[in-house]
Coordinates of C-alpha atoms in Angstrom, one line a residue:
M10 CA -0.2 -0.3 -0.1
P11 CA 1.1 3.6 -0.5
A12 CA 3.6 4.8 2.2
H13 CA 1.6 8.2 2.7
P14 CA -1.8 9.5 2.4
Y15 CA -2.6 10.4 -1.0
L16 CA -5.7 12.8 -2.6
A17 CA -8.7 11.6 -3.7
A18 CA -11.3 13.7 -5.8
A19 CA -14.9 13.1 -6.3
V20 CA -16.2 15.3 -9.3
Q21 CA -19.7 16.5 -9.6
F22 CA -20.9 16.9 -13.0
E23 CA -24.2 17.8 -14.6
P24 CA -24.4 16.0 -18.0
T25 CA -26.9 17.0 -20.5
L26 CA -28.9 14.5 -21.7
A27 CA -28.0 12.7 -25.1
C28 CA -25.1 15.2 -25.7
K29 CA -22.5 12.5 -25.1
E30 CA -19.5 14.3 -26.7
D31 CA -19.9 17.8 -24.9
N32 CA -20.2 15.6 -21.8
I33 CA -17.3 14.1 -22.5
Q34 CA -15.4 16.8 -23.2
R35 CA -16.5 18.4 -20.2
L36 CA -15.9 15.1 -17.5
L37 CA -12.2 15.1 -19.1
A38 CA -11.5 18.7 -18.2
L39 CA -12.9 18.2 -14.7
V40 CA -10.8 14.7 -14.2
E41 CA -7.8 16.4 -15.5
E42 CA -8.1 19.3 -13.4
A43 CA -8.6 16.9 -10.6
A44 CA -5.4 15.0 -11.3
Q45 CA -3.2 18.5 -11.9
R46 CA -4.2 19.0 -8.3
G47 CA -2.9 15.8 -6.9
A48 CA -5.4 13.2 -6.9
R49 CA -4.6 9.6 -7.7
L50 CA -8.1 8.5 -7.5
I51 CA -10.8 10.2 -9.2
T52 CA -14.5 9.1 -9.4
T53 CA -17.3 10.5 -11.7
P54 CA -21.0 10.6 -11.6
E55 CA -23.2 7.5 -12.2
M56 CA -24.1 7.6 -16.4
A57 CA -22.0 10.8 -16.5
T58 CA -21.6 10.5 -20.3
T59 CA -25.0 10.5 -21.5
G60 CA -27.1 11.5 -19.0
Y61 CA -29.7 9.6 -16.9
C62 CA -33.8 9.5 -17.5
W63 CA -33.9 7.4 -20.6
Y64 CA -37.4 6.7 -21.6
D65 CA -36.4 3.0 -23.0
R66 CA -33.7 0.8 -24.7
R67 CA -34.4 2.5 -28.3
E68 CA -33.8 6.0 -27.3
I69 CA -30.2 5.2 -25.6
A70 CA -29.4 3.0 -28.0
P71 CA -27.0 5.6 -30.1
L72 CA -25.1 6.3 -26.9
V73 CA -24.0 2.9 -25.3
E74 CA -20.7 1.5 -26.2
S75 CA -18.5 -1.6 -25.0
V76 CA -15.8 -1.8 -22.2
P77 CA -13.1 -1.0 -23.6
G78 CA -14.2 0.9 -26.2
A79 CA -13.7 4.5 -27.5
T80 CA -14.9 6.4 -24.6
T81 CA -13.0 4.4 -22.1
A82 CA -9.8 5.0 -24.1
R83 CA -10.2 8.7 -23.8
F84 CA -9.9 8.3 -20.1
A85 CA -7.1 6.0 -20.1
A86 CA -5.0 8.4 -22.1
L87 CA -5.5 10.7 -19.2
A88 CA -5.2 8.1 -16.6
A89 CA -1.5 7.0 -18.1
R90 CA -0.7 10.9 -18.6
Y91 CA -1.2 11.4 -14.8
R92 CA -0.6 8.0 -13.5
C93 CA -3.9 8.1 -11.6
Y94 CA -7.1 5.9 -11.5
I95 CA -10.4 7.2 -13.0
V96 CA -14.0 5.5 -12.0
L97 CA -16.1 6.5 -14.9
G98 CA -20.1 5.9 -14.9
M99 CA -21.5 5.2 -18.4
P100 CA -24.1 3.0 -20.1
E101 CA -22.5 -0.2 -21.4
E102 CA -23.5 -2.5 -23.9
D103 CA -22.2 -6.3 -23.7
E104 CA -20.8 -7.1 -27.2
E105 CA -21.8 -10.8 -26.6
T106 CA -25.4 -10.5 -25.7
T107 CA -26.1 -7.0 -26.7
L108 CA -27.8 -6.3 -23.3
Y109 CA -27.1 -2.8 -21.8
Y110 CA -25.8 -2.2 -18.2
N111 CA -25.5 0.9 -15.9
S112 CA -21.8 0.6 -15.1
A113 CA -18.7 2.1 -13.6
V114 CA -15.6 1.2 -15.1
L115 CA -12.1 1.3 -13.0
I116 CA -9.5 2.8 -15.5
G117 CA -5.8 2.8 -14.4
P118 CA -2.4 4.1 -15.6
D119 CA -2.2 0.9 -17.5
G120 CA -5.7 0.7 -19.0
I121 CA -8.9 -0.7 -17.6
V122 CA -8.9 -2.4 -14.5
G123 CA -12.3 -3.9 -14.0
T124 CA -15.9 -3.2 -14.0
H125 CA -19.1 -3.0 -11.9
R126 CA -22.6 -3.5 -13.4
K127 CA -25.0 -1.7 -11.2
S128 CA -26.5 -4.8 -9.2
H129 CA -29.4 -3.5 -7.6
P130 CA -31.5 -1.3 -10.1
Y131 CA -33.6 1.7 -9.3
I132 CA -37.1 2.3 -11.1
S133 CA -35.4 4.0 -14.0
E134 CA -33.0 1.0 -15.1
P135 CA -35.3 -1.7 -16.0
K136 CA -36.6 0.9 -18.8
W137 CA -33.6 0.2 -20.9
A138 CA -30.8 -1.9 -18.7
A139 CA -30.3 -5.4 -17.5
A140 CA -29.6 -6.0 -13.4
G141 CA -25.6 -6.3 -13.0
D142 CA -24.4 -9.7 -13.7
R143 CA -20.8 -9.7 -12.0
G144 CA -21.5 -9.5 -8.3
H145 CA -19.4 -7.1 -6.1
Q146 CA -15.9 -7.3 -6.9
V147 CA -12.7 -5.7 -4.9
F148 CA -10.0 -4.6 -7.2
D149 CA -6.3 -4.5 -6.1
T150 CA -4.2 -1.4 -7.2
P151 CA -1.2 0.1 -6.1
I152 CA -3.4 2.9 -4.2
G153 CA -5.2 0.0 -2.5
R154 CA -8.4 -2.3 -2.8
I155 CA -11.1 -0.5 -4.7
G156 CA -14.8 -1.3 -4.8
M157 CA -17.8 0.2 -6.7
L158 CA -21.2 0.4 -6.4
V159 CA -23.8 2.5 -8.6
C160 CA -26.2 4.7 -6.8
M161 CA -29.1 2.6 -5.9
D162 CA -26.5 -0.3 -4.7
I163 CA -25.7 1.4 -1.7
H164 CA -29.5 1.2 -0.2
F165 CA -28.6 -2.4 0.6
P166 CA -26.1 -2.8 3.2
E167 CA -25.2 -6.4 1.9
T168 CA -23.2 -4.9 -1.4
A169 CA -20.9 -2.5 0.9
R170 CA -20.5 -5.1 3.5
L171 CA -19.4 -7.8 0.9
L172 CA -16.9 -5.4 -0.6
A173 CA -15.6 -4.6 3.0
L174 CA -15.4 -8.3 3.6
D175 CA -13.5 -8.7 0.7
G176 CA -10.8 -5.7 2.3
A177 CA -12.3 -2.8 0.3
D178 CA -10.0 0.2 1.5
I179 CA -12.1 2.5 -0.4
I180 CA -15.7 2.0 -2.0
C181 CA -16.1 4.4 -5.0
H182 CA -19.7 5.2 -4.9
I183 CA -21.1 6.9 -8.4
S184 CA -24.7 8.5 -8.3
N185 CA -27.6 10.2 -9.7
W186 CA -28.9 10.6 -5.7
L187 CA -32.3 12.4 -5.4
A188 CA -34.9 13.4 -2.7
E189 CA -33.2 14.3 0.1
R190 CA -29.7 16.3 0.9
A191 CA -26.6 15.1 0.5
P192 CA -24.0 13.6 1.7
A193 CA -26.9 11.1 1.9
P194 CA -27.3 9.0 5.3
Y195 CA -27.1 6.0 3.5
W196 CA -23.7 7.1 2.1
I197 CA -22.2 8.0 5.7
S198 CA -23.7 4.8 7.2
R199 CA -21.7 2.4 4.8
A200 CA -18.7 4.2 5.1
M201 CA -18.9 4.2 9.0
E202 CA -20.4 0.7 9.6
N203 CA -17.4 -0.7 7.1
S204 CA -14.7 1.8 8.7
C205 CA -13.6 2.3 4.9
Y206 CA -13.6 5.8 2.9
L207 CA -16.2 6.3 0.6
L208 CA -15.7 8.6 -2.4
E209 CA -19.1 9.4 -4.1
S210 CA -19.5 11.3 -7.2
N211 CA -23.3 12.5 -7.6
R212 CA -24.6 14.6 -10.3
W213 CA -26.4 17.6 -9.9
G214 CA -29.3 19.8 -11.8
L215 CA -32.5 18.7 -13.1
E216 CA -33.4 16.4 -16.0
R217 CA -36.8 15.7 -17.2
G218 CA -38.3 17.2 -14.2
V219 CA -35.9 15.3 -11.5
Q220 CA -34.0 17.1 -9.3
F221 CA -30.5 15.5 -8.1
S222 CA -29.1 16.6 -4.8
G223 CA -25.3 17.1 -5.6
G224 CA -23.3 16.9 -2.4
S225 CA -20.4 14.6 -4.1
C226 CA -17.8 14.3 -1.1
L227 CA -15.2 11.9 0.6
I228 CA -16.3 10.1 3.7
E229 CA -13.5 9.1 6.0
P230 CA -13.7 5.6 7.8
D231 CA -15.4 7.0 11.0
G232 CA -18.3 8.9 8.9
R233 CA -16.9 12.2 9.2
I234 CA -17.2 14.6 5.6
A235 CA -13.6 15.4 4.7
A236 CA -14.6 17.0 1.7
V237 CA -17.5 17.9 -0.3
V238 CA -19.1 20.1 -3.3
D239 CA -23.1 20.9 -2.3
Y240 CA -24.1 22.5 -6.0
G241 CA -22.7 22.9 -9.1
D242 CA -20.0 21.5 -11.2
G243 CA -16.7 21.0 -9.0
I244 CA -14.3 18.8 -7.3
A245 CA -14.0 17.5 -3.5
L246 CA -10.7 17.0 -3.0
G247 CA -9.5 15.1 0.4
E248 CA -7.0 12.8 1.7
I249 CA -6.8 8.7 1.8
D250 CA -5.0 7.2 4.7
L251 CA -5.3 3.3 4.1
A252 CA -3.9 2.5 7.6
R253 CA -7.3 4.3 9.0
S254 CA -9.6 2.1 6.8
R255 CA -7.7 -1.1 7.7
E256 CA -8.1 -0.9 11.5
R257 CA -11.8 -1.8 10.9
R258 CA -13.3 -0.3 13.9
V259 CA -16.4 1.0 14.4
L260 CA -16.8 3.4 17.3
G261 CA -13.6 1.5 18.6
E262 CA -15.1 -2.0 18.2
P263 CA -13.6 -4.3 16.1
V264 CA -16.8 -5.3 14.3
F265 CA -15.8 -7.4 11.9
S266 CA -14.2 -9.9 14.2
Q267 CA -17.4 -9.9 16.4
R268 CA -19.6 -10.8 13.4
R269 CA -21.5 -14.3 13.2
P270 CA -21.6 -15.8 10.0
D271 CA -23.0 -19.0 11.4
C272 CA -25.9 -17.1 12.2
Y273 CA -26.4 -15.0 9.1
H274 CA -28.2 -17.8 6.9
Q275 CA -30.9 -15.8 6.6
L276 CA -29.3 -13.2 4.8
L277 CA -29.2 -15.5 1.9
S278 CA -33.3 -16.0 2.1
D279 CA -35.8 -13.9 -0.3
S280 CA -38.8 -13.4 2.4
F281 CA -40.2 -10.7 0.7
L282 CA -40.2 -12.1 -2.6
W283 CA -43.8 -13.7 -2.5
N284 CA -46.8 -11.9 -0.7
P285 CA -45.9 -11.5 3.0
Q286 CA -49.4 -12.4 4.3
D287 CA -49.1 -15.8 2.2
F288 CA -45.3 -16.4 2.9
F289 CA -45.5 -15.5 6.9
G290 CA -48.8 -17.6 7.3
L291 CA -47.9 -20.6 5.2
Y292 CA -48.9 -23.7 6.9
G293 CA -50.5 -22.1 9.6
H294 CA -47.2 -21.5 11.6
R295 CA -46.4 -18.0 12.8
P296 CA -48.3 -15.7 10.6
L297 CA -48.0 -11.9 11.1
P298 CA -50.1 -10.5 14.1
A299 CA -52.8 -8.0 12.6
G300 CA -51.1 -5.2 13.7
K301 CA -52.6 -1.9 14.6
T302 CA -52.1 1.8 15.3
S303 CA -50.5 2.4 18.3
R304 CA -47.9 4.8 20.2
I305 CA -44.7 3.8 21.1
S306 CA -42.0 5.4 23.5
V307 CA -38.4 5.1 24.1
A308 CA -36.8 6.5 27.6
Q309 CA -33.5 7.8 28.1
F310 CA -31.4 8.3 31.5
S311 CA -28.3 7.0 33.1
P312 CA -28.6 4.1 35.3
G313 CA -26.8 3.8 38.0
A314 CA -25.0 0.9 40.1
R315 CA -28.3 0.7 42.8
V316 CA -30.9 -1.6 41.2
A317 CA -33.4 -0.1 43.6
D318 CA -32.7 3.2 42.1
N319 CA -32.9 2.1 38.3
L320 CA -36.2 0.3 39.5
A321 CA -37.7 3.5 40.4
C322 CA -36.8 5.5 37.6
I323 CA -38.0 2.7 35.1
S324 CA -41.1 2.7 37.3
A325 CA -41.6 6.3 36.9
M326 CA -40.5 6.6 33.1
A327 CA -42.9 3.7 32.2
R328 CA -45.8 5.4 33.8
E329 CA -45.4 8.7 32.5
A330 CA -45.2 7.2 29.1
A331 CA -48.0 5.0 29.4
E332 CA -50.8 7.2 31.3
R333 CA -49.6 10.5 30.0
H334 CA -48.5 9.7 26.5
G335 CA -51.0 6.6 26.0
S336 CA -48.0 4.4 25.0
E337 CA -48.1 0.6 24.4
L338 CA -44.7 0.0 24.2
V339 CA -41.8 1.6 26.0
V340 CA -38.2 0.8 25.6
F341 CA -35.3 1.3 27.8
P342 CA -31.8 1.2 27.6
Q343 CA -29.2 -1.6 27.8
R344 CA -28.7 -3.0 31.3
A345 CA -31.3 -0.1 32.5
L346 CA -32.2 -2.5 35.5
T347 CA -28.7 -3.8 36.5
G348 CA -26.3 -0.4 35.8
P349 CA -24.0 0.2 33.2
L350 CA -21.0 -1.4 35.1
A351 CA -22.9 -4.3 36.6
G352 CA -21.0 -6.9 34.3
G353 CA -20.6 -10.6 35.9
A354 CA -20.9 -9.1 39.5
G355 CA -24.1 -7.2 39.5
A356 CA -25.8 -9.6 37.0
L357 CA -29.1 -11.1 38.0
P358 CA -31.3 -14.3 37.5
L359 CA -34.6 -13.9 35.4
D360 CA -36.4 -14.7 38.6
D361 CA -35.2 -12.1 40.6
A362 CA -37.3 -10.4 42.9
A363 CA -36.3 -7.1 40.6
V364 CA -37.3 -8.8 37.5
G365 CA -40.8 -9.8 39.0
A366 CA -41.4 -6.1 40.0
L367 CA -41.0 -5.1 36.3
I368 CA -43.3 -8.0 35.2
R369 CA -46.0 -6.2 38.1
L370 CA -45.2 -3.0 36.7
A371 CA -46.1 -4.1 32.9
M372 CA -48.8 -5.7 33.7
T373 CA -50.4 -3.2 36.0
L374 CA -50.1 -0.4 33.3
R375 CA -51.2 -3.0 30.8
V376 CA -48.0 -2.0 28.7
H377 CA -45.1 -3.7 26.8
L378 CA -41.8 -3.0 28.0
V379 CA -38.3 -3.8 26.9
I380 CA -35.8 -3.5 29.6
G381 CA -32.2 -4.3 29.1
M382 CA -30.4 -6.0 32.1
A383 CA -27.0 -7.9 33.0
E384 CA -28.4 -11.8 33.4
R385 CA -26.8 -14.7 35.2
D386 CA -27.8 -18.3 35.2
D387 CA -26.0 -21.6 35.8
N388 CA -24.0 -21.2 32.1
G389 CA -22.8 -17.9 33.1
C390 CA -23.8 -14.1 32.5
Y391 CA -25.4 -12.4 29.6
N392 CA -26.0 -9.0 28.1
T393 CA -30.1 -9.7 27.9
Q394 CA -33.3 -7.5 26.6
L395 CA -36.5 -8.5 28.6
L396 CA -39.5 -8.0 26.8
L397 CA -42.6 -8.0 29.0
G398 CA -46.5 -7.4 28.7
P399 CA -49.7 -7.2 30.0
A400 CA -49.7 -11.1 30.3
G401 CA -46.3 -11.4 32.2
M402 CA -42.8 -12.1 30.9
V403 CA -43.0 -12.3 26.9
G404 CA -39.5 -13.4 26.2
S405 CA -35.8 -12.2 26.1
Y406 CA -32.9 -11.9 23.9
R407 CA -29.5 -12.5 24.7
Q408 CA -27.0 -10.0 23.1
M409 CA -25.5 -12.0 19.8
H410 CA -22.8 -9.0 19.0
L411 CA -20.7 -8.7 22.2
S412 CA -18.5 -5.4 22.8
A413 CA -15.1 -5.9 23.6
E414 CA -15.6 -4.5 27.0
D415 CA -18.5 -6.9 27.8
R416 CA -16.8 -10.1 26.2
A417 CA -14.6 -10.0 29.6
W418 CA -17.8 -10.9 31.5
A419 CA -20.6 -12.3 29.3
N420 CA -21.2 -15.0 27.2
A421 CA -22.9 -14.4 23.6
G422 CA -26.7 -15.4 22.8
D423 CA -26.9 -17.7 19.7
D424 CA -30.5 -16.7 18.6
W425 CA -32.5 -14.2 16.9
R426 CA -35.8 -13.5 18.7
A427 CA -38.9 -11.9 17.7
F428 CA -42.3 -11.9 19.6
D429 CA -46.1 -11.4 18.1
T430 CA -47.7 -8.6 20.1
P431 CA -51.2 -6.8 19.3
L432 CA -48.7 -3.7 17.9
G433 CA -46.9 -6.1 15.4
R434 CA -44.0 -8.4 15.4
I435 CA -41.1 -7.0 17.6
G436 CA -37.7 -7.8 17.3
L437 CA -35.0 -7.4 20.1
M438 CA -31.4 -6.1 19.5
L439 CA -28.7 -4.7 22.0
G440 CA -26.5 -1.8 21.3
N441 CA -23.3 -3.4 19.7
D442 CA -25.8 -5.0 17.8
A443 CA -26.7 -1.8 15.7
L444 CA -23.4 -1.1 14.8
L445 CA -23.7 -4.3 12.4
P446 CA -26.1 -4.0 9.4
E447 CA -26.7 -8.0 9.8
P448 CA -28.9 -8.1 13.0
G449 CA -31.6 -5.4 11.7
R450 CA -31.8 -7.2 8.3
I451 CA -31.9 -10.6 9.8
L452 CA -35.0 -9.2 11.9
A453 CA -36.7 -7.6 8.9
L454 CA -36.4 -11.0 7.1
M455 CA -38.3 -12.7 10.2
G456 CA -40.9 -10.1 9.5
C457 CA -40.5 -7.7 12.4
D458 CA -42.6 -4.5 12.0
I459 CA -41.0 -3.0 15.1
L460 CA -37.5 -3.2 16.3
A461 CA -36.4 -2.5 20.0
C462 CA -32.9 -1.6 20.5
S463 CA -31.5 -1.2 24.1
A464 CA -28.1 0.7 23.9
A465 CA -25.3 2.5 25.7
L466 CA -23.5 3.8 22.6
K467 CA -21.4 6.9 23.5
D468 CA -20.8 8.9 20.5
G469 CA -20.2 8.7 16.7
F470 CA -23.4 7.8 15.3
T471 CA -24.7 10.6 14.2
G472 CA -23.8 14.0 12.0
A473 CA -24.8 17.3 11.2
H474 CA -25.4 19.1 7.6
P475 CA -24.7 22.6 7.4
G476 CA -27.6 22.9 4.5
S477 CA -27.8 23.1 0.8
R478 CA -28.2 25.5 -1.8
V479 CA -29.9 22.7 -4.3
R480 CA -33.5 23.3 -4.7
Q481 CA -35.6 20.3 -3.7
N482 CA -39.7 20.1 -3.7
Y483 CA -41.7 20.8 -0.8
P484 CA -41.6 19.3 2.0
I485 CA -38.0 17.8 1.2
P486 CA -35.6 20.5 3.8
T487 CA -32.8 22.0 2.8
G488 CA -31.6 23.9 5.7
A489 CA -29.1 23.2 8.3
D490 CA -29.8 19.7 10.2
P491 CA -27.7 19.0 13.5
L492 CA -28.9 15.2 13.3
H493 CA -28.9 15.2 9.7
W494 CA -27.7 11.8 9.9
H495 CA -28.2 8.9 12.7
L496 CA -27.1 5.7 12.3
L497 CA -30.2 4.1 13.7
R498 CA -32.7 6.0 10.9
T499 CA -30.6 4.3 8.2
R500 CA -31.2 1.1 10.2
A501 CA -35.0 2.0 10.4
G502 CA -35.3 2.9 6.3
E503 CA -33.2 0.2 4.9
N504 CA -35.3 -2.5 6.7
N505 CA -38.9 -0.9 6.4
V506 CA -39.2 -0.9 10.3
Y507 CA -40.3 1.1 12.7
L508 CA -37.1 1.4 15.2
A509 CA -37.3 2.5 18.7
F510 CA -33.7 2.8 20.0
A511 CA -33.6 3.9 23.7
N512 CA -29.6 5.2 24.3
S513 CA -28.3 5.7 27.9
I514 CA -26.6 8.8 28.9
N515 CA -24.0 9.4 31.2
E516 CA -24.6 11.7 34.6
A517 CA -23.0 14.6 32.8
G518 CA -25.4 14.5 30.0
D519 CA -22.7 15.1 27.7
A520 CA -22.7 11.5 25.9
G521 CA -24.5 8.8 24.8
G522 CA -28.4 10.0 24.0
F523 CA -30.0 10.7 20.8
S524 CA -32.7 8.3 21.4
G525 CA -35.6 8.1 19.0
V526 CA -38.6 6.2 17.5
F527 CA -37.6 6.2 13.6
Q528 CA -40.1 5.9 10.6
P529 CA -40.1 2.6 8.3
E530 CA -39.6 4.9 4.7
T531 CA -36.3 6.8 4.3
F532 CA -37.8 9.4 2.0
V533 CA -40.9 10.2 3.7
F534 CA -40.7 14.0 4.6
P535 CA -41.8 15.8 6.8
R536 CA -40.0 12.8 9.0
Q537 CA -42.3 10.6 11.1
E538 CA -40.4 10.5 14.0
R539 CA -39.4 11.6 17.4
L540 CA -35.7 12.4 18.2
M541 CA -34.2 13.3 21.6
W542 CA -30.9 15.0 22.4
R543 CA -29.0 14.0 25.8
E544 CA -31.8 15.1 28.4
Q545 CA -33.5 12.4 30.5
G546 CA -36.8 11.7 29.2
T547 CA -39.2 10.1 26.9
A548 CA -40.2 10.6 23.3
T549 CA -43.3 9.3 22.0
Q550 CA -44.5 8.7 18.2
T551 CA -47.7 7.1 17.0
I552 CA -46.9 4.1 14.5
D553 CA -49.3 2.2 12.3
T554 CA -48.4 -1.4 11.6
A555 CA -51.8 -2.6 9.8
S556 CA -52.8 -3.3 6.6
A557 CA -56.2 -2.3 5.0
A558 CA -58.6 -4.7 6.4
G559 CA -59.6 -7.5 3.8
G560 CA -57.1 -6.9 1.3
A561 CA -55.5 -9.4 -0.5
Y562 CA -51.8 -7.8 -0.5
P563 CA -50.4 -5.6 2.3
T564 CA -51.0 -2.0 2.0
N565 CA -48.5 -1.0 5.0
V566 CA -44.6 -0.7 4.0
T567 CA -43.9 -2.3 7.4
R568 CA -45.3 -5.5 6.0
R569 CA -44.5 -5.1 2.1
K570 CA -41.0 -4.1 2.8
D571 CA -40.8 -2.4 -0.7
L572 CA -36.9 -2.2 0.2
V573 CA -36.1 -5.4 1.6
A574 CA -38.3 -6.8 -1.3
M575 CA -36.0 -5.6 -3.7
R576 CA -32.8 -7.3 -2.3
Q577 CA -30.6 -9.3 -5.2
P578 CA -29.7 -12.5 -2.6
H579 CA -27.8 -14.7 -4.9
H580 CA -25.0 -12.0 -4.8
Y581 CA -24.9 -12.3 -1.2
L582 CA -22.9 -15.8 -0.5
G583 CA -19.6 -14.0 0.8
L584 CA -22.1 -12.7 4.0
I585 CA -21.7 -16.3 5.2
K586 CA -18.3 -17.3 4.8

């Protein structure tokens, strides 16, 4: 790998539809400018040579070409001249099949290194292109291991994860992103959760009524934005240090060594390929509950060392949520009952009097409670979540992805847990689980409507946006937003679930926090969510998990799971190896 950090550039560019030669000349000028400024890796937007919004295959036919071809030769000459690497977005024709693809081509000083054909089509590609057939490859180069994704690919956490598992240092994501401020939360999440750089070239401008978002950028392995272009043609230039991406740590955790691929086989399934009402009701085994409109809350506080004090706080907050706000589900932080530093010494059995008091509380209030605790049984200790309800103990979950700190005292669980309630199907996950994309995805594939996440995350899972000059249609916001990116908001949207995230805060109130109830659709504005800062209290949101009565197909996104249904699991074998 390079002995020293080097510069990378994301080119932002507005192509003119069908004006291929003009687009190529302008692109070559921008790429050359980036190379002259010292960039060794340069990306261009998706479909940069031709424009994007094509009616059909016949319309784009005069503009497609093979790889290698005349256009790639022109960029290869530039790469040779400056000894740099270029990712070019273009429509590709396969000479053997004459199928068209939306492709990203990696070009180096010695010619074409490799090609990625967009594997997860957006609504526009099926009008003219086939879904990509080459999976997700990583290419070794003298400047690091490079993977490529095209726009919609990055909605699916599996794609970036496959690249990271194959050792990608940099993910070059080229896009025609729309319908929100950029840098987009999905981009930031994929960099952060995989602890690698993400070099993002997006287009800007208006084409056939579609407003694109700009925001081309370099995102660092911790999710920070190193350089960005908001509006207009331009170059985001930033530094890549491969030593940082190769640390493979997320919020300080070595999450890749914490993965449980032996428990991930469900990632290769396709639960939502069929009508979920039929699929989950097959053979009469565990059909989806009817669901309903309800109110759910998250509670945020600082658990202490005394169980009695924690129990009193839980009781008071549960009563407030249930009696004042009408909540039917209240989610509390990780180890809310036993305290954050309890470990093995403070772990309690499930038949402890304090657990009994919580069961009575849930039964008295006629409410469901999700509460974290340190559990002890004859086989050892566990970081555990309880789900309690009006009828008593519903079930429990033992954390499957233990943090480095918790591995010192706890055993890992070995099973995903989802429970049917009048509110819908509820899946349980604990703090460190949220740093990995696999747990939320598996629970979604199990048909969960709601994910209840109890956590004690300290910092680094949110990010701000200064505001954008790009005009967006109302009600898409363009102004400044101190919580533009929230990792758990991404988790909710990518899995089409309501996600109730209850995080602890420290006594000083300057770490942790940002608990919230997040909506199941990423691109619905105004956002239907409730989000806290770092104060003690509860946040409550109305949710709806029911479909229209009598319908043959689900009418609710938490049941249809549109985004989950568009997965391409035949590409995902690497996730379980």
